PDB file of C-alpha atoms in Angstrom:
ATOM      1  CA  MET T  81      57.143  33.183  40.187  1.00 51.00           C
ATOM      2  CA  GLU T  82      55.612  36.212  38.537  1.00 55.00           C
ATOM      3  CA  SER T  83      56.995  35.207  35.153  1.00 54.00           C
ATOM      4  CA  LYS T  84      55.302  31.817  35.367  1.00 57.00           C
ATOM      5  CA  MET T  85      51.958  33.513  35.952  1.00 56.00           C
ATOM      6  CA  LYS T  86      52.440  35.796  32.948  1.00 59.00           C
ATOM      7  CA  ASP T  87      53.246  32.845  30.641  1.00 60.00           C
ATOM      8  CA  ARG T  88      49.988  31.099  31.494  1.00 66.00           C
ATOM      9  CA  THR T  89      47.293  31.626  28.909  1.00 68.00           C
ATOM     10  CA  LEU T  90      43.856  32.359  30.249  1.00 78.00           C
ATOM     11  CA  ILE T  91      40.741  31.953  28.176  1.00 80.00           C
ATOM     12  CA  SER T  92      38.106  34.591  28.295  1.00 84.00           C
ATOM     13  CA  ARG T  93      34.818  34.050  30.072  1.00 84.00           C
ATOM     14  CA  LYS T  94      32.982  34.432  26.734  1.00 86.00           C
ATOM     15  CA  LEU T  95      35.066  31.700  25.069  1.00 85.00           C
ATOM     16  CA  PHE T  96      34.547  29.409  28.061  1.00 84.00           C
ATOM     17  CA  ILE T  97      30.746  29.870  28.025  1.00 87.00           C
ATOM     18  CA  ASN T  98      30.588  29.433  24.230  1.00 86.00           C
ATOM     19  CA  SER T  99      32.628  26.222  24.502  1.00 85.00           C
ATOM     20  CA  LEU T 100      30.352  24.845  27.229  1.00 85.00           C
ATOM     21  CA  THR T 101      27.272  25.769  25.187  1.00 89.00           C
ATOM     22  CA  GLY T 102      28.654  24.009  22.115  1.00 87.00           C
ATOM     23  CA  ILE T 103      29.510  20.875  24.070  1.00 89.00           C
ATOM     24  CA  GLY T 104      26.080  20.890  25.742  1.00 86.00           C
ATOM     25  CA  ALA T 105      24.300  21.326  22.397  1.00 86.00           C
ATOM     26  CA  GLY T 106      26.340  18.477  20.923  1.00 87.00           C
ATOM     27  CA  ILE T 107      25.453  16.141  23.791  1.00 87.00           C
ATOM     28  CA  PHE T 108      21.783  17.139  23.580  1.00 83.00           C
ATOM     29  CA  GLY T 109      21.745  16.535  19.814  1.00 80.00           C
ATOM     30  CA  TRP T 110      23.379  13.136  20.214  1.00 82.00           C
ATOM     31  CA  LEU T 111      20.865  12.114  22.924  1.00 80.00           C
ATOM     32  CA  TRP T 112      17.935  13.361  20.836  1.00 79.00           C
ATOM     33  CA  PHE T 113      19.089  11.407  17.786  1.00 76.00           C
ATOM     34  CA  SER T 114      19.711   8.238  19.823  1.00 73.00           C
ATOM     35  CA  LEU T 115      16.324   8.336  21.532  1.00 73.00           C
ATOM     36  CA  SER T 116      14.373   9.139  18.365  1.00 70.00           C
ATOM     37  CA  ALA T 117      16.146   6.355  16.445  1.00 65.00           C
ATOM     38  CA  SER T 118      15.276   3.774  19.110  1.00 63.00           C
ATOM     39  CA  GLN T 119      11.665   5.025  19.242  1.00 61.00           C
ATOM     40  CA  GLU T 120      11.377   4.749  15.458  1.00 58.00           C
ATOM     41  CA  ALA T 121      12.802   1.227  15.568  1.00 55.00           C
ATOM     42  CA  ARG T 122      10.157   0.221  18.141  1.00 58.00           C
ATOM     43  CA  GLU T 123       7.362   1.774  16.081  1.00 56.00           C
ATOM     44  CA  ASN T 124       8.503   0.065  12.893  1.00 57.00           C
ATOM     45  CA  GLN T 125       8.972  -3.295  14.530  1.00 61.00           C
ATOM     46  CA  THR T 126       7.798  -5.947  12.123  1.00 80.00           C
ATOM     47  CA  GLU T 127       7.480  -9.013  14.362  1.00 81.00           C
ATOM     48  CA  PHE T 128       5.378  -9.428  17.478  1.00 86.00           C
ATOM     49  CA  ARG T 129       5.043 -12.454  19.742  1.00 87.00           C
ATOM     50  CA  HIS T 130       2.026 -13.510  21.794  1.00 84.00           C
ATOM     51  CA  ASN T 131       1.581 -16.325  24.272  1.00 82.00           C
ATOM     52  CA  ALA T 132      -0.460 -19.327  23.191  1.00 83.00           C
ATOM     53  CA  ASP T 133      -3.378 -18.331  25.451  1.00 85.00           C
ATOM     54  CA  ILE T 134      -4.926 -15.787  23.068  1.00 86.00           C
ATOM     55  CA  PRO T 135      -8.639 -15.534  23.925  1.00 86.00           C
ATOM     56  CA  ILE T 136     -11.358 -16.657  21.507  1.00 87.00           C
ATOM     57  CA  GLY T 137     -12.610 -13.795  19.344  1.00 86.00           C
ATOM     58  CA  ILE T 138     -10.899 -10.468  18.700  1.00 86.00           C
ATOM     59  CA  SER T 139      -7.792  -9.104  20.416  1.00 85.00           C
ATOM     60  CA  HIS T 140      -6.580  -5.615  19.387  1.00 82.00           C
ATOM     61  CA  PHE T 141      -2.897  -4.666  19.364  1.00 84.00           C
ATOM     62  CA  GLY T 142      -2.787  -1.214  17.766  1.00 82.00           C
ATOM     63  CA  LYS T 143      -1.508  -1.770  14.210  1.00 86.00           C
ATOM     64  CA  TYR T 144      -3.199  -5.166  13.936  1.00 88.00           C
ATOM     65  CA  TYR T 145      -5.745  -7.431  15.553  1.00 89.00           C
ATOM     66  CA  LEU T 146      -5.901 -11.163  16.053  1.00 91.00           C
ATOM     67  CA  TYR T 147      -8.991 -13.249  15.501  1.00 91.00           C
ATOM     68  CA  ARG T 148      -9.034 -16.621  17.203  1.00 90.00           C
ATOM     69  CA  LYS T 149     -11.564 -19.310  16.357  1.00 89.00           C
ATOM     70  CA  GLY T 150     -10.885 -22.707  17.883  1.00 87.00           C
ATOM     71  CA  LYS T 151      -7.206 -23.468  17.455  1.00 86.00           C
ATOM     72  CA  SER T 152      -6.631 -21.155  14.489  1.00 88.00           C
ATOM     73  CA  VAL T 153      -5.512 -17.537  14.754  1.00 90.00           C
ATOM     74  CA  HIS T 154      -5.566 -14.983  11.945  1.00 91.00           C
ATOM     75  CA  ALA T 155      -3.978 -11.528  12.000  1.00 91.00           C
ATOM     76  CA  PHE T 156      -5.292  -8.497  10.105  1.00 91.00           C
ATOM     77  CA  SER T 157      -4.089  -4.926   9.755  1.00 89.00           C
ATOM     78  CA  THR T 158      -6.223  -2.308  11.505  1.00 88.00           C
ATOM     79  CA  LYS T 159      -5.681   0.124   8.626  1.00 87.00           C
ATOM     80  CA  CYS T 160      -8.890   0.732   6.695  1.00 89.00           C
ATOM     81  CA  THR T 161      -8.545  -0.043   2.995  1.00 88.00           C
ATOM     82  CA  HIS T 162     -10.568   3.037   2.048  1.00 86.00           C
ATOM     83  CA  ALA T 163      -8.528   5.941   3.415  1.00 82.00           C
ATOM     84  CA  GLY T 164      -5.999   4.383   5.793  1.00 80.00           C
ATOM     85  CA  CYS T 165      -7.650   5.333   9.079  1.00 82.00           C
ATOM     86  CA  LEU T 166      -7.406   2.911  11.990  1.00 83.00           C
ATOM     87  CA  ILE T 167     -10.467   0.781  12.522  1.00 86.00           C
ATOM     88  CA  GLY T 168     -12.022   0.636  15.952  1.00 79.00           C
ATOM     89  CA  LYS T 169     -12.782  -2.235  18.251  1.00 72.00           C
ATOM     90  CA  ALA T 170     -15.414  -4.743  17.281  1.00 72.00           C
ATOM     91  CA  ASN T 171     -19.052  -4.758  18.172  1.00 75.00           C
ATOM     92  CA  GLY T 172     -20.517  -8.230  17.695  1.00 78.00           C
ATOM     93  CA  GLY T 173     -17.775  -9.371  15.307  1.00 81.00           C
ATOM     94  CA  ILE T 174     -18.006  -6.251  13.138  1.00 86.00           C
ATOM     95  CA  LEU T 175     -15.146  -3.749  12.980  1.00 89.00           C
ATOM     96  CA  GLN T 176     -15.896  -0.146  12.040  1.00 88.00           C
ATOM     97  CA  CYS T 177     -13.727   2.623  10.688  1.00 88.00           C
ATOM     98  CA  ALA T 178     -14.286   5.826  12.649  1.00 84.00           C
ATOM     99  CA  CYS T 179     -13.412   8.085   9.699  1.00 85.00           C
ATOM    100  CA  HIS T 180     -15.994   7.102   7.057  1.00 85.00           C
ATOM    101  CA  GLY T 181     -18.024   4.273   8.589  1.00 84.00           C
ATOM    102  CA  SER T 182     -16.718   1.294   6.606  1.00 90.00           C
ATOM    103  CA  GLN T 183     -17.501  -1.987   8.334  1.00 90.00           C
ATOM    104  CA  PHE T 184     -15.540  -5.238   8.179  1.00 92.00           C
ATOM    105  CA  ASP T 185     -16.166  -8.819   9.226  1.00 90.00           C
ATOM    106  CA  ALA T 186     -13.614  -9.444  11.991  1.00 88.00           C
ATOM    107  CA  GLU T 187     -13.198 -13.132  11.140  1.00 89.00           C
ATOM    108  CA  THR T 188     -12.365 -12.670   7.446  1.00 91.00           C
ATOM    109  CA  GLY T 189     -11.489  -8.968   7.104  1.00 89.00           C
ATOM    110  CA  ASN T 190     -14.012  -8.668   4.262  1.00 92.00           C
ATOM    111  CA  PRO T 191     -15.899  -5.384   3.907  1.00 91.00           C
ATOM    112  CA  LEU T 192     -19.552  -5.465   4.926  1.00 90.00           C
ATOM    113  CA  LYS T 193     -20.401  -1.795   4.335  1.00 84.00           C
ATOM    114  CA  GLY T 194     -18.594   0.840   2.245  1.00 81.00           C
ATOM    115  CA  PRO T 195     -17.037   3.055   1.251  1.00 90.00           C
ATOM    116  CA  ALA T 196     -14.228   0.455   1.583  1.00 87.00           C
ATOM    117  CA  ILE T 197     -14.444  -2.251  -1.093  1.00 91.00           C
ATOM    118  CA  ARG T 198     -11.226  -4.191  -0.418  1.00 92.00           C
ATOM    119  CA  PRO T 199     -10.755  -6.537   2.552  1.00 92.00           C
ATOM    120  CA  LEU T 200      -8.405  -5.727   5.400  1.00 91.00           C
ATOM    121  CA  GLN T 201      -4.852  -6.808   4.778  1.00 90.00           C
ATOM    122  CA  GLU T 202      -4.182 -10.252   6.276  1.00 91.00           C
ATOM    123  CA  LEU T 203      -0.823 -10.548   8.008  1.00 91.00           C
ATOM    124  CA  GLU T 204       1.453 -13.519   8.485  1.00 90.00           C
ATOM    125  CA  CYS T 205       0.615 -15.325  11.722  1.00 89.00           C
ATOM    126  CA  GLN T 206       2.267 -18.602  12.716  1.00 90.00           C
ATOM    127  CA  PHE T 207       2.509 -20.683  15.858  1.00 89.00           C
ATOM    128  CA  ASP T 208       6.047 -21.448  16.993  1.00 88.00           C
ATOM    129  CA  SER T 209       5.880 -24.692  18.957  1.00 87.00           C
ATOM    130  CA  TYR T 210       9.451 -24.225  20.191  1.00 90.00           C
ATOM    131  CA  SER T 211       8.664 -20.985  22.061  1.00 89.00           C
ATOM    132  CA  ASN T 212       4.947 -21.779  22.468  1.00 90.00           C
ATOM    133  CA  GLN T 213       4.067 -18.381  20.981  1.00 89.00           C
ATOM    134  CA  TRP T 214       2.102 -16.924  18.082  1.00 89.00           C
ATOM    135  CA  ILE T 215       4.329 -14.819  15.827  1.00 86.00           C
ATOM    136  CA  VAL T 216       2.747 -11.979  13.856  1.00 89.00           C
ATOM    137  CA  LYS T 217       4.724 -10.325  11.080  1.00 87.00           C
ATOM    138  CA  LEU T 218       3.493  -6.954   9.872  1.00 81.00           C
ATOM    139  CA  HIS T 219       3.929  -7.700   6.217  1.00 73.00           C
ATOM    140  CA  PRO T 220       1.111  -9.081   4.095  1.00 61.00           C
ATOM    141  CA  ILE T 221       0.762 -12.757   3.294  1.00 57.00           C
TER     142      ILE T 221
END
């Protein structure tokens, strides 16, 4: 019986702890990569869907806003064409950039007051009668 015990190889406590640390770091790295990749995919999503009941006027959705007038809906980027800052919510149909004060007409995206001289980027926005939803694609028309 004693000879069987002597033939058994024991690993040192240091090797055991180092192995556990390496495995733990590998699992943590894999989880971190997986979660950051899925977060990046959500942030770079290029298509958004909205129910048909979009209210009249302006509706903000972070990277873009929708402007509804009657039965038509237009989508515009909320990135200011002057320096790329996000424009704020509208006040009486006028959108304003918080960075440098540029103002835009919410209905058309055209600049009303500088320093911006180019209109806001209009995005593709279509109604899908099959799903009864508005589809906004974050690439320009």
